[in-house]
Amino acid sequence: MPSRYLRPIDYSRMLAGWLVVLLLPDRLPAAVLLIAVVAVIMFCAFGVVTQAEKLAGILGDPLGSLVLTLSIVIIEVILIVAVMLGPGQAPTIARDSVMAVSMIILALVTGLSLLVGGIRHGGMDHNGTGTRTYLSLIAVMATTTFALPHLLGTGGAYGSLQAVLVAVSTLALYTFFLRRQLGAQAGDFREPDTGGDRHEEHAVSGHLEVALRISVLIITVLPIVVLSHRMAAAMDSVLGDLGAPPALAGMVIAVIVFLPETITALRASWDGRTQRMSNLVHGALVSTVGLTIPTVLLIGVLGDRAVVLGETPANLVILGLAVVVSMAVFSGRRVNAVHGAALLMIFGIYMMALLS
């Protein structure tokens, strides 16, 4: 690898992640195993953030943000599908995972980002058109995913024909959105008053650095996902000993998987780059639903697997509140710390419901 692009710590993160994947024994006490795995995941996550930020500087937004988003989301889809096709029965795995990710992104990460950025900068400008585009798609996809199965399906699940229609229409909408985001409407997803993308670095660095950094990002992020399986087993044991609800393990795993985007979003808000933050968090949720739901529905139809998507009334109310408040927050020209505090309260309500 060309050493002028990478630092020793970049190699260390790749090596550490894969060494732990291959060599860490499973017979360690659950608490010790959990601490070790989480530490390595955090170490690798910072490496993913480093490569993503370099790519964002080279490619500019929205493409730079999209690289990190899709790398994480595609791996998340693989994880969900692996559980679906495993020996156990997990008909609600897609629903539970996407719901957890939705609340983490809409309420926790966005709330923290606005709180941090608002305290440092006061009111922050954003590109309202791009953010509202994300939120419109989230509202449509969330309703189709979590609410309609109760009305059109049986037991919270779509019938086979309904599942195919929902999968195809969701994937078509997401594909059309990506084409517009990277093409005719790219300006809607850039920081306001920047005058366009920053391609200076790209002209100097060339395609080699882009390909290299994408490769390093993938090599560094894969151990995070592989280790999340082992972390889940250890966490189930630790939470069981503490008497905590099993659903909390899924929430913690979702936080860890999306940690790279969380860190980058917080840094963007710290620098006052609100649209960059929105591209990361809201774009991640659009990609999560746009790729996960069609995949699991089609696999359910082809493999004759039950896929339950319908959510509980309490979660539907909380998710709806998060979407409505997000739309209100980003309907104005500026966002601030109070908006972030309101979203964090919604996440607290969700956690209360989860632990009840």
C-alpha atoms as one frame of an Amber mdcrd trajectory, in Angstrom:
protein
   0.000   0.000   0.000   1.338   3.478  -0.736   2.642   4.647   2.638   2.181
   8.320   1.782  -1.594   7.855   2.105  -1.668   5.789   5.308  -0.228   6.227
   8.791   1.065   3.437  11.064  -2.103   3.632  13.162  -4.197   2.863  10.061
  -2.329  -0.429   9.635  -2.608  -1.052  13.387  -6.379  -0.748  13.324  -6.776
  -3.159  10.421  -4.373  -5.650  12.009  -5.857  -5.403  15.497  -9.404  -5.957
  14.279  -8.621  -9.080  12.291  -6.246 -10.536  14.911  -8.990 -10.297  17.528
 -11.505 -11.850  15.125  -9.186 -14.807  14.529  -7.476 -15.263  17.895  -9.669
 -14.016  20.758 -10.808 -17.115  22.719 -14.508 -17.613  23.419 -13.880 -19.241
  26.799 -13.120 -15.962  28.551 -15.610 -14.786  31.200 -18.495 -12.988  29.515
 -17.737  -9.626  31.138 -14.043  -9.783  30.147 -14.925 -10.834  26.597 -17.451
  -8.007  26.325 -14.953  -5.359  27.461 -12.246  -6.665  25.100 -14.534  -6.804
  22.073 -16.041  -3.355  22.681 -12.541  -1.854  23.085 -11.390  -3.290  19.743
 -14.612  -2.210  18.024 -14.080   1.340  19.273 -10.462   1.296  18.084 -11.481
   0.142  14.610 -14.424   2.550  14.469 -12.132   5.541  14.772 -10.165   4.170
  11.811 -13.344   3.988   9.754 -14.116   7.595  10.656 -10.631   8.696   9.598
 -10.928   7.117   6.148 -14.491   8.393   5.674 -13.487  11.947   6.500 -10.563
  11.786   4.063 -12.911  10.491   1.357 -15.429  13.226   2.102 -12.702  15.814
   1.633 -11.699  14.284  -1.706 -15.116  13.474  -3.150 -17.158  16.239  -1.563
 -20.726  15.888  -0.361 -23.063  14.163  -0.868 -20.883  11.388  -2.369 -18.355
  11.500   0.445 -21.018  10.970   3.112 -22.661   8.283   1.024 -19.493   6.141
   1.005 -19.544   5.768   4.792 -23.316   5.377   4.939 -23.527   2.584   2.370
 -20.510   0.706   3.737 -22.188   0.484   7.148 -25.732  -0.112   5.900 -24.823
  -2.919   3.487 -23.047  -4.735   6.303 -26.081  -4.185   8.533 -28.277  -5.777
   5.860 -25.917  -8.768   5.677 -26.144  -9.184   9.465 -29.940  -9.161   9.453
 -30.137 -11.610   6.561 -27.647 -13.924   8.277 -29.860 -14.058  11.369 -32.990
 -14.573   9.245 -31.455 -17.534   7.427 -29.928 -19.034  10.560 -31.275 -22.064
  12.412 -33.315 -20.019  14.888 -36.673 -18.404  14.239 -36.270 -14.631  14.047
 -39.319 -13.232  12.224 -38.997  -9.801  13.890 -35.243  -9.289  13.466 -35.635
  -6.782  10.619 -38.359  -4.846  12.444 -36.453  -4.707  15.726 -33.158  -3.747
  14.073 -34.586  -1.040  11.823 -36.688   0.383  14.643 -33.641   0.617  16.919
 -31.590   2.236  14.153 -34.425   4.672  13.394 -34.629   5.920  16.970 -30.856
   6.071  17.384 -30.498   8.159  14.223 -33.578  10.373  14.446 -33.459  11.095
  18.164 -30.143  10.158  19.797 -27.480  10.988  17.194 -29.314  13.948  15.668
 -30.211  15.240  19.125 -26.627  15.020  20.370 -25.307  16.607  17.184 -27.665
  19.587  17.391 -27.006  19.969  21.111 -23.219  19.961  20.644 -23.258  22.200
  17.588 -25.889  24.531  19.022 -24.022  25.078  22.281 -20.835  25.892  20.372
 -22.248  27.922  17.466 -25.731  29.026  18.545 -28.084  28.805  15.569 -26.721
  26.799  12.624 -27.736  27.074   8.970 -28.573  24.007   6.919 -29.739  23.189
   3.420 -33.418  22.741   4.157 -34.320  21.194   0.797 -31.967  18.242   1.206
 -32.901  17.545   4.825 -36.623  17.732   4.096 -36.109  15.307   1.212 -34.582
  12.799   3.602 -37.369  13.238   6.149 -40.102  12.879   3.500 -38.620   9.553
   2.404 -38.238   8.430   6.021 -41.913   9.214   6.721 -43.107   7.226   3.695
 -40.788   4.259   4.272 -41.441   4.114   8.027 -45.206   4.090   7.510 -44.945
   1.359   4.875 -42.610  -0.678   7.074 -44.080  -0.395  10.560 -47.734   0.702
  10.293 -49.310  -0.692   7.095 -48.595  -4.385   7.842 -51.146  -4.154  10.669
 -53.780  -2.790   8.287 -53.072  -4.805   5.123 -51.418  -7.944   6.409 -52.010
 -10.664   8.969 -50.319 -10.600  12.356 -48.144  -7.664  11.374 -46.799  -9.381
   8.242 -47.488  -8.692   4.557 -48.862 -11.387   2.283 -46.569 -12.675  -0.467
 -47.911 -10.432  -3.234 -48.020  -7.429  -0.931 -44.434  -8.113   0.173 -43.185
  -8.191  -3.422 -45.007  -4.961  -4.299 -43.683  -3.169  -1.199 -40.140  -4.463
  -1.789 -40.060  -3.421  -5.441 -41.622   0.002  -4.848 -39.313   0.746  -1.895
 -36.220  -0.251  -3.860 -37.396   1.766  -6.877 -37.961   4.853  -4.717 -34.546
   4.491  -3.073 -32.784   3.994  -6.427 -34.504   7.040  -7.908 -33.512   9.070
  -4.842 -29.846   8.054  -5.174 -29.790   9.037  -8.851 -31.212  12.463  -8.033
 -28.983  12.934  -4.985 -25.817  12.236  -6.945 -27.037  13.986 -10.102 -29.500
  16.775 -10.743 -30.232  17.499  -7.065 -26.703  17.130  -5.657 -26.679  20.801
  -4.688 -29.564  20.186  -2.280 -27.252  18.079  -0.114 -24.296  20.458   0.164
 -23.650  23.022   2.856 -25.422  26.322   2.103 -23.326  29.055   0.465 -20.343
  26.817  -0.300 -20.506  27.419  -4.020 -20.236  23.749  -4.917 -18.134  20.726
  -4.135 -14.529  20.850  -3.039 -12.623  18.893  -5.647  -9.189  20.404  -5.169
  -7.881  17.387  -3.252  -9.408  15.005  -5.745  -7.555  16.583  -8.622  -4.252
  16.139  -6.791  -4.848  12.734  -5.214  -6.458  10.984  -8.161  -8.435   7.772
  -8.295  -5.731   5.687  -6.611  -6.180   7.326  -3.230  -9.970   7.071  -3.463
  -9.805   3.335  -4.235  -7.211   2.787  -1.513  -9.153   4.582   1.182 -12.403
   2.801   0.293 -10.552  -0.523   0.546  -9.038   0.396   3.904 -12.444   1.556
   5.162 -14.022  -1.795   4.252 -11.138  -3.829   5.691 -11.387  -1.855   8.930
 -15.160  -1.931   9.274 -15.668  -5.658   8.626 -14.146  -6.766  11.972 -16.621
  -4.453  13.721 -19.516  -6.384  12.227 -17.954  -9.818  12.751 -17.161  -9.016
  16.377 -20.676  -7.705  16.975 -21.907 -11.333  16.873 -19.546 -12.285  19.697
 -20.382  -9.104  21.542 -24.076 -10.000  21.331 -23.529 -13.394  22.951 -21.395
 -11.912  25.722 -23.849  -9.075  26.249 -26.807 -11.461  26.512 -24.979 -13.250
  29.309 -23.998 -10.042  31.113 -27.460  -8.493  30.761 -29.022 -11.738  31.916
 -26.910 -11.669  35.057 -27.982  -8.058  35.634 -31.662  -8.815  34.963 -31.835
  -6.327  32.058 -34.269  -6.906  29.144 -32.822  -8.878  26.176 -33.941  -6.150
  23.723 -31.310  -3.860  25.210 -28.585  -5.970  23.589 -29.957  -5.141  20.136
 -29.952  -1.450  20.989 -26.308  -1.524  22.102 -25.279  -3.464  18.979 -27.034
  -0.923  16.768 -25.166   1.906  18.518 -21.828   0.158  17.984 -22.491  -0.654
  14.321 -23.361   2.976  13.575 -20.621   4.395  15.780 -18.480   5.591  12.827
 -21.300   7.729  11.475 -22.145   8.944  14.966 -18.606  10.192  15.574 -18.400
  11.828  12.160 -21.810  13.480  12.606 -20.781  14.914  15.981 -17.571  16.270
  14.466 -19.522  17.830  11.608 -21.856  19.590  14.062 -18.888  20.675  16.178
 -17.523  22.355  13.028 -20.931  23.902  12.282 -21.522  21.741   9.180 -25.162
  20.874   9.768 -25.910  19.595   6.266 -22.933  17.231   6.453 -24.412  15.899
   9.700 -27.810  15.457   8.073 -26.287  13.639   5.093 -24.704  11.176   7.503
 -27.578  10.521   9.896 -30.720  10.998   7.809 -29.031   9.554   4.725 -28.062
   6.499   6.781 -31.666   5.918   7.830 -32.992   6.288   4.276 -30.374   3.776
   3.099 -31.085   1.407   5.987 -34.808   1.196   5.261 -34.392   1.446   1.479
 -32.037  -1.547   1.362 -33.023  -3.642   4.384 -36.780  -3.875   3.944 -36.794
  -4.923   0.243 -34.057  -7.477   0.958 -35.764  -9.161   3.900 -39.197  -9.123
   2.246 -37.921 -10.774  -0.934 -35.910 -13.336   1.050 -39.013 -14.035   3.129
 -41.083 -14.681  -0.009 -38.433 -16.781  -1.792 -37.406 -18.733   1.318 -40.907
 -19.054   2.800 -39.745 -17.232   5.953 -42.041 -15.210   8.185 -41.177 -11.497
   8.193 -43.083  -9.549  10.843 -42.728  -5.785  10.366 -45.751  -4.373  12.218
 -44.684  -2.421  15.304 -46.350  -2.025  18.693 -48.685   0.961  19.183 -46.267
   2.547  21.683 -43.313   2.361  19.289 -45.421   3.686  16.415 -46.393   6.732
  18.482 -42.794   7.378  19.555 -41.414   6.958  16.035 -44.154   9.185  14.625
 -43.307  11.828  17.231 -39.620  11.674  16.255 -40.439  12.121  12.555 -42.880
  14.999  13.158 -40.490  16.841  15.481 -37.622  16.321  13.021 -39.701  17.847
  10.240 -40.575  20.815  12.451 -36.949  21.290  13.525 -35.565  21.282   9.984
 -38.420  23.295   8.452 -36.797  26.510   9.657 -33.665  28.143   8.293 -31.613
  27.448  11.423 -31.348  24.706  14.051 -30.154  25.065  17.641 -29.366  23.305
  20.917 -32.985  23.357  22.152 -34.009  21.308  19.110 -31.352  18.773  20.045
 -32.580  18.599  23.641 -36.151  17.913  22.447 -34.986  15.028  20.255 -32.937
  13.594  23.116 -36.048  13.599  25.300 -37.848  11.557  22.646 -35.014   9.031
  22.734 -35.359   8.884  26.512 -39.074   8.097  26.098 -38.185   5.336  23.633
 -35.711   3.820  26.092 -38.343   3.972  28.838 -40.748   2.045  26.608 -38.017
  -0.418  25.639 -37.137  -1.165  29.250 -40.751  -1.394  30.443
